[in-house]
XYZ file of C-alpha atoms in Angstrom:
488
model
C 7.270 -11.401 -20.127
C 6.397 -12.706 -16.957
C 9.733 -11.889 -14.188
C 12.362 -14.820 -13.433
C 11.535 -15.896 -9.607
C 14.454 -15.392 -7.281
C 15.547 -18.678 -5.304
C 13.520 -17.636 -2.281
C 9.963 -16.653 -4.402
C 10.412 -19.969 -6.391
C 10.418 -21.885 -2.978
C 7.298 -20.071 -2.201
C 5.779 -20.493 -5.450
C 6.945 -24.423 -4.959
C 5.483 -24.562 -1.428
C 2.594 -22.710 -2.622
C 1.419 -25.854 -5.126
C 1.900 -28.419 -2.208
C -1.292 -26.787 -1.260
C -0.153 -26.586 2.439
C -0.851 -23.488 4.771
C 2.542 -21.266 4.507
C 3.777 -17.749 6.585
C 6.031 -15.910 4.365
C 8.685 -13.683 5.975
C 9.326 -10.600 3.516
C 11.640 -8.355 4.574
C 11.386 -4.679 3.692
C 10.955 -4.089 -0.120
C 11.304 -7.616 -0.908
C 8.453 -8.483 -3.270
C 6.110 -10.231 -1.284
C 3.464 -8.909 -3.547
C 4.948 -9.986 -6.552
C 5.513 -13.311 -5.205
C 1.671 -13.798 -4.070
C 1.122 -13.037 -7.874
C 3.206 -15.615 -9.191
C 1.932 -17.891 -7.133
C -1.402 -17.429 -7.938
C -0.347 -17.533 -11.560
C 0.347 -20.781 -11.179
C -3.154 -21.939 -10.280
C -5.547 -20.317 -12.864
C -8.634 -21.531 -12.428
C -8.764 -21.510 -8.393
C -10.516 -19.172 -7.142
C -8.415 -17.001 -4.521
C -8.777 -14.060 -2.440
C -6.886 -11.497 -1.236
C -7.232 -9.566 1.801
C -5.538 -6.237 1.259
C -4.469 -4.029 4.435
C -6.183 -0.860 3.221
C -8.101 0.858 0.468
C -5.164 1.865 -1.766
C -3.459 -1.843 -1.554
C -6.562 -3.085 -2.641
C -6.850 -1.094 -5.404
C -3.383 -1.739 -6.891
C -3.649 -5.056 -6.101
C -6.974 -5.542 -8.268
C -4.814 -4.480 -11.551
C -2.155 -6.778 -11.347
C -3.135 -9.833 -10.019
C -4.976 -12.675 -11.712
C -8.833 -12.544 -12.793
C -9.483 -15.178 -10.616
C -8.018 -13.556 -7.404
C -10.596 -11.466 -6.111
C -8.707 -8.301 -4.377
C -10.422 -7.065 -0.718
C -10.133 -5.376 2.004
C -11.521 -6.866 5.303
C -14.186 -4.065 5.492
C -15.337 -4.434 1.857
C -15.687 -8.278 2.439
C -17.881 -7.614 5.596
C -19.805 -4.405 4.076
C -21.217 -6.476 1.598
C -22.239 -9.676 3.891
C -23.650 -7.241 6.977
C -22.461 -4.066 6.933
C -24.950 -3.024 4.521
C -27.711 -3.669 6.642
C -26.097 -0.904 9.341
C -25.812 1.763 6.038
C -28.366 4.197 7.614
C -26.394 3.866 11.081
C -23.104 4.691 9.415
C -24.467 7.858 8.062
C -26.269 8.985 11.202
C -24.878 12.413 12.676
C -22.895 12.587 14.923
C -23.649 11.890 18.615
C -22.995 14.035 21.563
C -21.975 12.395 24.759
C -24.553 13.899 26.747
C -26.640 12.147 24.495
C -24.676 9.011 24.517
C -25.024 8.502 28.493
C -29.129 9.374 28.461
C -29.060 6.824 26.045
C -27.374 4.425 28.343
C -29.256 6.041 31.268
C -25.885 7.445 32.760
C -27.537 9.909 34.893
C -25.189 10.831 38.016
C -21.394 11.611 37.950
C -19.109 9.807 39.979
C -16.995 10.891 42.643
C -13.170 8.842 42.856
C -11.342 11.045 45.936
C -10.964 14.208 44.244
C -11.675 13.648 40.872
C -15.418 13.720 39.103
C -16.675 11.635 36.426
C -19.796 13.314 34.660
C -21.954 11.124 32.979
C -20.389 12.440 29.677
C -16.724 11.496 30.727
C -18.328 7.962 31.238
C -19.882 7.961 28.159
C -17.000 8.644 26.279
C -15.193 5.802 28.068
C -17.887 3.115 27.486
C -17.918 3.991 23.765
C -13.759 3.700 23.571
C -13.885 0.396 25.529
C -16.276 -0.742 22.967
C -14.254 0.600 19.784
C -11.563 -1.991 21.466
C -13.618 -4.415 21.665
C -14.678 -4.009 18.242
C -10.922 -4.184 17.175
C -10.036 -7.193 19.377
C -9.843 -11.057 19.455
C -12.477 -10.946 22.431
C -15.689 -12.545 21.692
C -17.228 -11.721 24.509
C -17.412 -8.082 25.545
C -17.721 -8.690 29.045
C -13.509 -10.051 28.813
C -12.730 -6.734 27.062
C -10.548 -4.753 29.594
C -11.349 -1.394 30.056
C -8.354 1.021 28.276
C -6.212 3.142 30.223
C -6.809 6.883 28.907
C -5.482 10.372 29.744
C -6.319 12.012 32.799
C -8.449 8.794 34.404
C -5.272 6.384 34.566
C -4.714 6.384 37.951
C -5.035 3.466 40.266
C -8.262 4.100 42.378
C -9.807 5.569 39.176
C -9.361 2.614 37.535
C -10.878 0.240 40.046
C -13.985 2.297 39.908
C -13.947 1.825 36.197
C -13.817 -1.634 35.819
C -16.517 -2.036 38.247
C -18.795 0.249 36.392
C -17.849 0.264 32.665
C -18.395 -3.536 31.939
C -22.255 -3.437 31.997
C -22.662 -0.129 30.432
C -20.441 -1.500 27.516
C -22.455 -4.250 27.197
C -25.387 -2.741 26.816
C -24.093 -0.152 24.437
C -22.443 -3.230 22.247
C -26.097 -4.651 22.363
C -27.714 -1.510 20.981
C -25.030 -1.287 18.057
C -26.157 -5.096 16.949
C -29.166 -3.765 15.959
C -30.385 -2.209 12.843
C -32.113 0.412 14.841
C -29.866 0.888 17.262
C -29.182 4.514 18.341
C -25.531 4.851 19.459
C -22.736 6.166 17.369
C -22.260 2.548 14.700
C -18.505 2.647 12.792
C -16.921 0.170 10.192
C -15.053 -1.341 12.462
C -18.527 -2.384 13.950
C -19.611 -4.497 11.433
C -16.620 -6.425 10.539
C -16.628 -7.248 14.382
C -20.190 -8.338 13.979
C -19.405 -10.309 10.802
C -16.446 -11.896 12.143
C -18.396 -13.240 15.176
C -20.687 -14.921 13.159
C -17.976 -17.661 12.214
C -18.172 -16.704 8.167
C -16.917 -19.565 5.489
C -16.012 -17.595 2.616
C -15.914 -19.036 -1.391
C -12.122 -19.029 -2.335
C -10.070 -22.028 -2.918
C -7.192 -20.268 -1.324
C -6.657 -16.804 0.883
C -3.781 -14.509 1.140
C -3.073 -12.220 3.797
C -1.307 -9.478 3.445
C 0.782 -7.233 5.961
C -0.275 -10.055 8.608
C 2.625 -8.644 11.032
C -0.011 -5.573 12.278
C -2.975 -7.900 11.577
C -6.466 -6.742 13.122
C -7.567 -10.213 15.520
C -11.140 -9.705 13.876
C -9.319 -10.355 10.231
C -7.282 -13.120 11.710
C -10.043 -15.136 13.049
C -11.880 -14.895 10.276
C -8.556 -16.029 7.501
C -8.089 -18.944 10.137
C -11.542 -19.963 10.657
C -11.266 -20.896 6.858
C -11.900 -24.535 7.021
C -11.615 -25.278 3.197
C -9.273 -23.092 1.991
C -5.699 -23.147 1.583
C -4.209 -20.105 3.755
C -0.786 -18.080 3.014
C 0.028 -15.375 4.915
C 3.124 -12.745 4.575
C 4.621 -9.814 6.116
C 7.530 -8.665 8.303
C 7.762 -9.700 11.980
C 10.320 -6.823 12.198
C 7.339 -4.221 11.172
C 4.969 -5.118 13.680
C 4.777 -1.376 14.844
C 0.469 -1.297 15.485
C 0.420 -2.909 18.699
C -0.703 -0.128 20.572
C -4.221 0.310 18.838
C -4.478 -3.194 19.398
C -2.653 -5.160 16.144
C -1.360 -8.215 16.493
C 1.271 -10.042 14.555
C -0.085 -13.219 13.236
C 3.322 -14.351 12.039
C 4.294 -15.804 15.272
C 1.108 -18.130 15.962
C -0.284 -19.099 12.467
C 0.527 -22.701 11.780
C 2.159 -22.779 8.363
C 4.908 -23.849 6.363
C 7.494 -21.207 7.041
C 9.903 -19.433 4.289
C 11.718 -16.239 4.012
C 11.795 -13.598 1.436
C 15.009 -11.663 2.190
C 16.525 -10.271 -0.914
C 15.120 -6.403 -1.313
C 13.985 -4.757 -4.551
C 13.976 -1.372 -3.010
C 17.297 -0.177 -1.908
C 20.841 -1.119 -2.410
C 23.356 -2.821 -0.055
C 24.354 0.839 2.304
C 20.631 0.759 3.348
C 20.585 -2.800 3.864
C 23.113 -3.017 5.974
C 21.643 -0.032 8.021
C 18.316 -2.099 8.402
C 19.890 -5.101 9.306
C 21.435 -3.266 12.363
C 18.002 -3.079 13.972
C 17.605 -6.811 12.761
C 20.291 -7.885 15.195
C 18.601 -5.779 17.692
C 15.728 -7.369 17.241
C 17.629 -10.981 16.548
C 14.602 -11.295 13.880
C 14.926 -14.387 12.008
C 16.247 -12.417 8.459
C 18.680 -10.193 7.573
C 17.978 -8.212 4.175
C 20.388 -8.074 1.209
C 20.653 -4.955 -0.970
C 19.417 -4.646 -4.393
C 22.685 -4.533 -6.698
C 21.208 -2.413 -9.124
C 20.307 0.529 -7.008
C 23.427 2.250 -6.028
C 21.880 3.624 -2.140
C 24.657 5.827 -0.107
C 24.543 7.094 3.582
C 25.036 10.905 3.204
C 24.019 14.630 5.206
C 20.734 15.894 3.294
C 20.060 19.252 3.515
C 17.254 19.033 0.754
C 15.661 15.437 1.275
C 12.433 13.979 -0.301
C 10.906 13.411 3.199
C 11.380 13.864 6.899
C 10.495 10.669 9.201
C 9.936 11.827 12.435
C 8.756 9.702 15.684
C 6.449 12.308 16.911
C 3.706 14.072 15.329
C 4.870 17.327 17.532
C 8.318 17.035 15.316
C 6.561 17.165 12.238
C 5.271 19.995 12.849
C 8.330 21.419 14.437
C 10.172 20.295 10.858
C 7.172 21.653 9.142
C 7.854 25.175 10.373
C 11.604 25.030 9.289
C 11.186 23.743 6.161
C 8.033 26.147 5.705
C 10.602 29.600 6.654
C 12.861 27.878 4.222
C 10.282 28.527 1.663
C 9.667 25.093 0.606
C 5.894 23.577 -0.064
C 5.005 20.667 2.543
C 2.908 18.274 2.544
C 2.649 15.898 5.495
C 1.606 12.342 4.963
C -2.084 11.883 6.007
C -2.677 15.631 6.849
C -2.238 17.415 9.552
C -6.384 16.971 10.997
C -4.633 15.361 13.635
C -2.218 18.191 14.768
C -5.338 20.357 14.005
C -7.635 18.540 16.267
C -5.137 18.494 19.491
C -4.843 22.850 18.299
C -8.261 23.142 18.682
C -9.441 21.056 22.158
C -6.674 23.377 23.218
C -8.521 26.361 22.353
C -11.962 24.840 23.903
C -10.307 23.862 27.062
C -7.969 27.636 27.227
C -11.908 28.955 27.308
C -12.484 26.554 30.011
C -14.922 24.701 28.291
C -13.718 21.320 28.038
C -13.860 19.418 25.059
C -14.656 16.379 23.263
C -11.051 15.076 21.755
C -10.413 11.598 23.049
C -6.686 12.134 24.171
C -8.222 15.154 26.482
C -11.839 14.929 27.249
C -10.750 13.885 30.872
C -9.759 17.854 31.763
C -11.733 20.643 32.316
C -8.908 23.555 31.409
C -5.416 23.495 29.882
C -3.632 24.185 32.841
C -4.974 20.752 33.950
C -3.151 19.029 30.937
C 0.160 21.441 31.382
C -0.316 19.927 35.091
C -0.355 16.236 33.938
C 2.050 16.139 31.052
C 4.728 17.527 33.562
C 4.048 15.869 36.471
C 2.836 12.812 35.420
C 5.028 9.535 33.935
C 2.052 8.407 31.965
C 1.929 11.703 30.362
C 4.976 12.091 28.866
C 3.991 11.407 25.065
C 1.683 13.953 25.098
C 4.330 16.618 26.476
C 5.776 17.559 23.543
C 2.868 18.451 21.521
C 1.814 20.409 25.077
C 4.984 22.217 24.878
C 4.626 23.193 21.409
C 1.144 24.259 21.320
C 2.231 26.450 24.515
C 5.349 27.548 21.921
C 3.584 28.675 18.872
C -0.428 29.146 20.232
C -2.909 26.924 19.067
C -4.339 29.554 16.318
C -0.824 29.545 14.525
C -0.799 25.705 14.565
C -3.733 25.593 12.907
C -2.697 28.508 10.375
C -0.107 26.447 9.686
C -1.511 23.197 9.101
C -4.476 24.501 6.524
C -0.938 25.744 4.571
C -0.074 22.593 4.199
C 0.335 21.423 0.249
C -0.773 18.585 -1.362
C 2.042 15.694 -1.697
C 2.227 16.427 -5.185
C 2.727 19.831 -5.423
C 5.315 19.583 -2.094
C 8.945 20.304 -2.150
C 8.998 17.955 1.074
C 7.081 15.734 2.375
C 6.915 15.099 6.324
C 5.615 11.973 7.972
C 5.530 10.232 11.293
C 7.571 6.803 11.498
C 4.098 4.950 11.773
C 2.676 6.821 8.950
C 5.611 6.308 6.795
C 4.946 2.503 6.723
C 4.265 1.112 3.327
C 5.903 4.234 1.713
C 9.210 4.900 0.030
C 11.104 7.762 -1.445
C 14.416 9.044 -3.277
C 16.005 10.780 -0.397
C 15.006 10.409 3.317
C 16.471 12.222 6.080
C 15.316 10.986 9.536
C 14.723 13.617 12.468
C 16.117 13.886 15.877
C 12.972 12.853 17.902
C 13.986 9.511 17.711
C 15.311 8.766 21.587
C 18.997 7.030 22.567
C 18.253 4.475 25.714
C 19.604 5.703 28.629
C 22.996 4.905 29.664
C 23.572 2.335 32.478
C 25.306 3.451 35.530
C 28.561 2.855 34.315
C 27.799 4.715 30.995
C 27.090 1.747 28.885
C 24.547 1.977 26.122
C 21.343 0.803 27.649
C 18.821 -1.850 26.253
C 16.688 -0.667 23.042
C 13.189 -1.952 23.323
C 12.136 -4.039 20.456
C 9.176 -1.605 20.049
C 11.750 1.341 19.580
C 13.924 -0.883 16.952
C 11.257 -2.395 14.814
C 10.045 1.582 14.320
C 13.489 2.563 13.321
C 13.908 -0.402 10.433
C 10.813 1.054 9.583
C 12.386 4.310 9.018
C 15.064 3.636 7.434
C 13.849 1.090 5.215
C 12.055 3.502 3.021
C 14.837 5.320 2.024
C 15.553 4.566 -1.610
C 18.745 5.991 -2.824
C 19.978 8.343 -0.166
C 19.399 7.719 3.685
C 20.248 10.617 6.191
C 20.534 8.598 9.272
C 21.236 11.288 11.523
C 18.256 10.710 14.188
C 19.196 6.805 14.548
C 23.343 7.421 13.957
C 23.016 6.151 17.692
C 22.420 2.414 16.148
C 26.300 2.218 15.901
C 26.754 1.688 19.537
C 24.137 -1.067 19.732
C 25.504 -3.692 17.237
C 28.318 -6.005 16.898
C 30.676 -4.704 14.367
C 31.672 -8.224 13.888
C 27.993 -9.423 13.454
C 27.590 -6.905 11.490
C 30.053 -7.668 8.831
C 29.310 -10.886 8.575
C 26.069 -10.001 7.054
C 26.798 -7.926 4.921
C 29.188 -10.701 3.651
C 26.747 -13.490 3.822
């Protein structure tokens, strides 16, 4: 039997038959998937599409919707109209930056005051500003600024940069247009090139999911949909991507707007913890509790998972929970911990190395140097700090240790990685950063980037949330404000 609509999902489903554009606002856990599916199975017979945020979405997706809703991810949808053209290009091996700038005849380093840019390190910037590009709403790579990246941030070295880099990144994006071309070709590649081309696709209607961390190539191609009906959900409060270059199509898509607030995931104590970074935020929801799940703020000394902010407190979690004898798994794998472990071991030799946060530095004392000294630094420090704790060989002992998630006692994950995700028990670390106090000690402003990442954390806490790393939240909110929302 088919599930009663809630109020808000049977204005959506309502909406939905007017045949009108719509932006849904789901708050965390609150069915928006569910909802798309009723919708659609209210239309049999129209064809629909929809666009899935990654490979595993897709896949669930494509067993529960309708027959007539075909179930994609972006990349799939371009694969098949271009990307399969590029198929010997995405399985070319690898290409060495050396390579890379004889290829863009990058012959001479370049001198900014005391720094040196070999044709390698210029490489390797030409191909990032490209990746970018390739992720952007630019059409034109020429407009695509060049990025900002670890050791050549300063301000003379980046006037040099975006003198140079424009024209080599231009002719590198014309060499990965072709079939034949020779330089390093990715997936995000070819759904750039597909979206370019302006593609009118053969569904009657097109849903967009997670649209709040949308990729600009995806979003120009859902609104260049000229006879199609377009509805498009997700959670302005979870926009948490922007720094790789996401944007949240929620605010700009022109739509009849509606709100899915009541959540299916937790009960009313995590609700009410969420909707603390919701006034924060003064986002235009606040969630109410599922009143069949009985969820409780408590101390867990045994949890399901550990959200941390950083990926050096995962590890630093991982260790604990590994000399407690419990099996971890961390969510994605630790190749990235593993990958930072081992450019430290190339550049302790004094060979520099390839990884993209480091390939700017020729030794480790350079990056010891910049992480300490430098503002712009200061992200990387403690995963500096920890490979100078533990040595980079026992990091990576540690990391091929690692379990599989379902054989773990625990399972550890980043704040960003955690996204989508849910579990039982969830206690959240204490890498998560208080403002700093004004200077008469009053609590100081929380960036909306900070507080959308924190109702991310403790939004996928099920039962039992262990607030402990964002207790601070208490000093931030109207107590008033925050009663009366509960009580709404």
């Amino acid at each position: 039997m088919a599930p009663t609509p809630t109020i808000e999902q049977q204005s959506v489903i309502d909406a939905y038959l007017t045949g009108k554009n719509l932006v849904v606002e789901a708050g965390a856990g609150a069915g928006k998937s569910s909802t798309l599916k009723m919708c659609a199975a209210q239309t049999r017979g129209r064809k629909g599409l929809y666009l899935a945020y990654n490979k595993s979405i897709q896949t669930d997706a494509a067993k529960s919707f309708p027959s007539d809703v075909t179930c994609k991810t972006a990349h799939s949808l371009a694969f098949g109209a271009v990307g399969r053209l590029y198929a010997r290009r995405l399985k070319a091996p690898r290409m060495r930056a050396l390579d890379i700038a004889k290829a863009l005849r990058i012959n001479e380093p370049i001198r900014v005051n005391d720094l040196l840019i070999s044709p390698q390190m210029l490489a390797r910037v030409v191909m990032v500003t490209v990746g970018r590009f390739c992720q952007s709403g630019y059409s034109d790579i020429a407009l695509q600024p060049v990025p900002r990246l670890t050791g050549l941030d300063d301000h003379d070295t980046m006037a040099v940069l975006r003198t140079v880099v424009p024209p080599l990144a231009a002719l590198a994006w014309a060499d990965i247009c072709r079939t034949d071309g020779r330089l390093p070709f990715s997936h995000d590649a070819y759904l750039k090139i597909w979206s370019l081309s302006g593609p009118q696709l053969p569904y009657d209607y097109v849903l967009l999911d997670e649209a709040q961390d949308s990729n600009p190539p995806v979003i120009s191609i859902v609104e260049g949909q000229r006879n199609a009906q377009k509805i498009i959900v997700g959670d302005s409060a979870q926009s948490i991507y922007g720094w790789r270059g996401s944007v949240n199509a929620m605010t700009s898509f022109d739509g009849v707007r509606l709100t899915l607030s009541q959540s299916f995931r937790f009960g009313a104590a995590v609700a009410e913890e969420a909707n603390k970074w919701l006034e924060i935020l003064d986002a235009p929801l606040r969630l109410t509790g599922f009143d069949q799940i009985n969820s409780r703020l408590d101390e867990l000394p045994d949890p399901d998972a550990i959200l941390c902010r950083t990926n050096a407190a995962t590890l630093r979690h991982a260790v604990e929970q590994m000399e407690a004898h419990r099996r971890v798994s961390i969510v994605g794998g630790g190749s990235q911990i593993k990958s930072l472990a081992e450019a430290a071991i190339q550049l302790k030799a004094g060979a520099g190395c390839a990884h993209p946060e480091l390939f700017a530095f020729q030794n480790w004392g350079q990056v010891q140097d910049y992480v300490e000294q430098e503002e712009s630094g200061s992200d990387l420090a403690p995963m500096v700090r920890l490979i100078d704790q533990f040595g980079p060989d026992e990091i990576i002992s540690l990391v091929e240790g690692l379990s599989a998630e379902d054989r773990a006692d625990v399972v550890l994950s980043t704040a960003h990685k955690s996204k989508g995700r849910e579990w039982h028990r969830v206690r959240i670390a204490d890498d998560f950063p208080e403002p700093k106090r004004t200077a008469d000690d009053q609590p100081g402003k929380v960036s909306a980037s900070d507080a959308m990442l924190a109702y991310v954390t403790v939004t996928r806490a099920q039962f039992v949330l262990d607030r402990e790393g964002l207790a601070w939240v208490d000093d931030y909110v109207d107590p008033a404000s925050e009663n009366d929302s509960v009580n709404a």
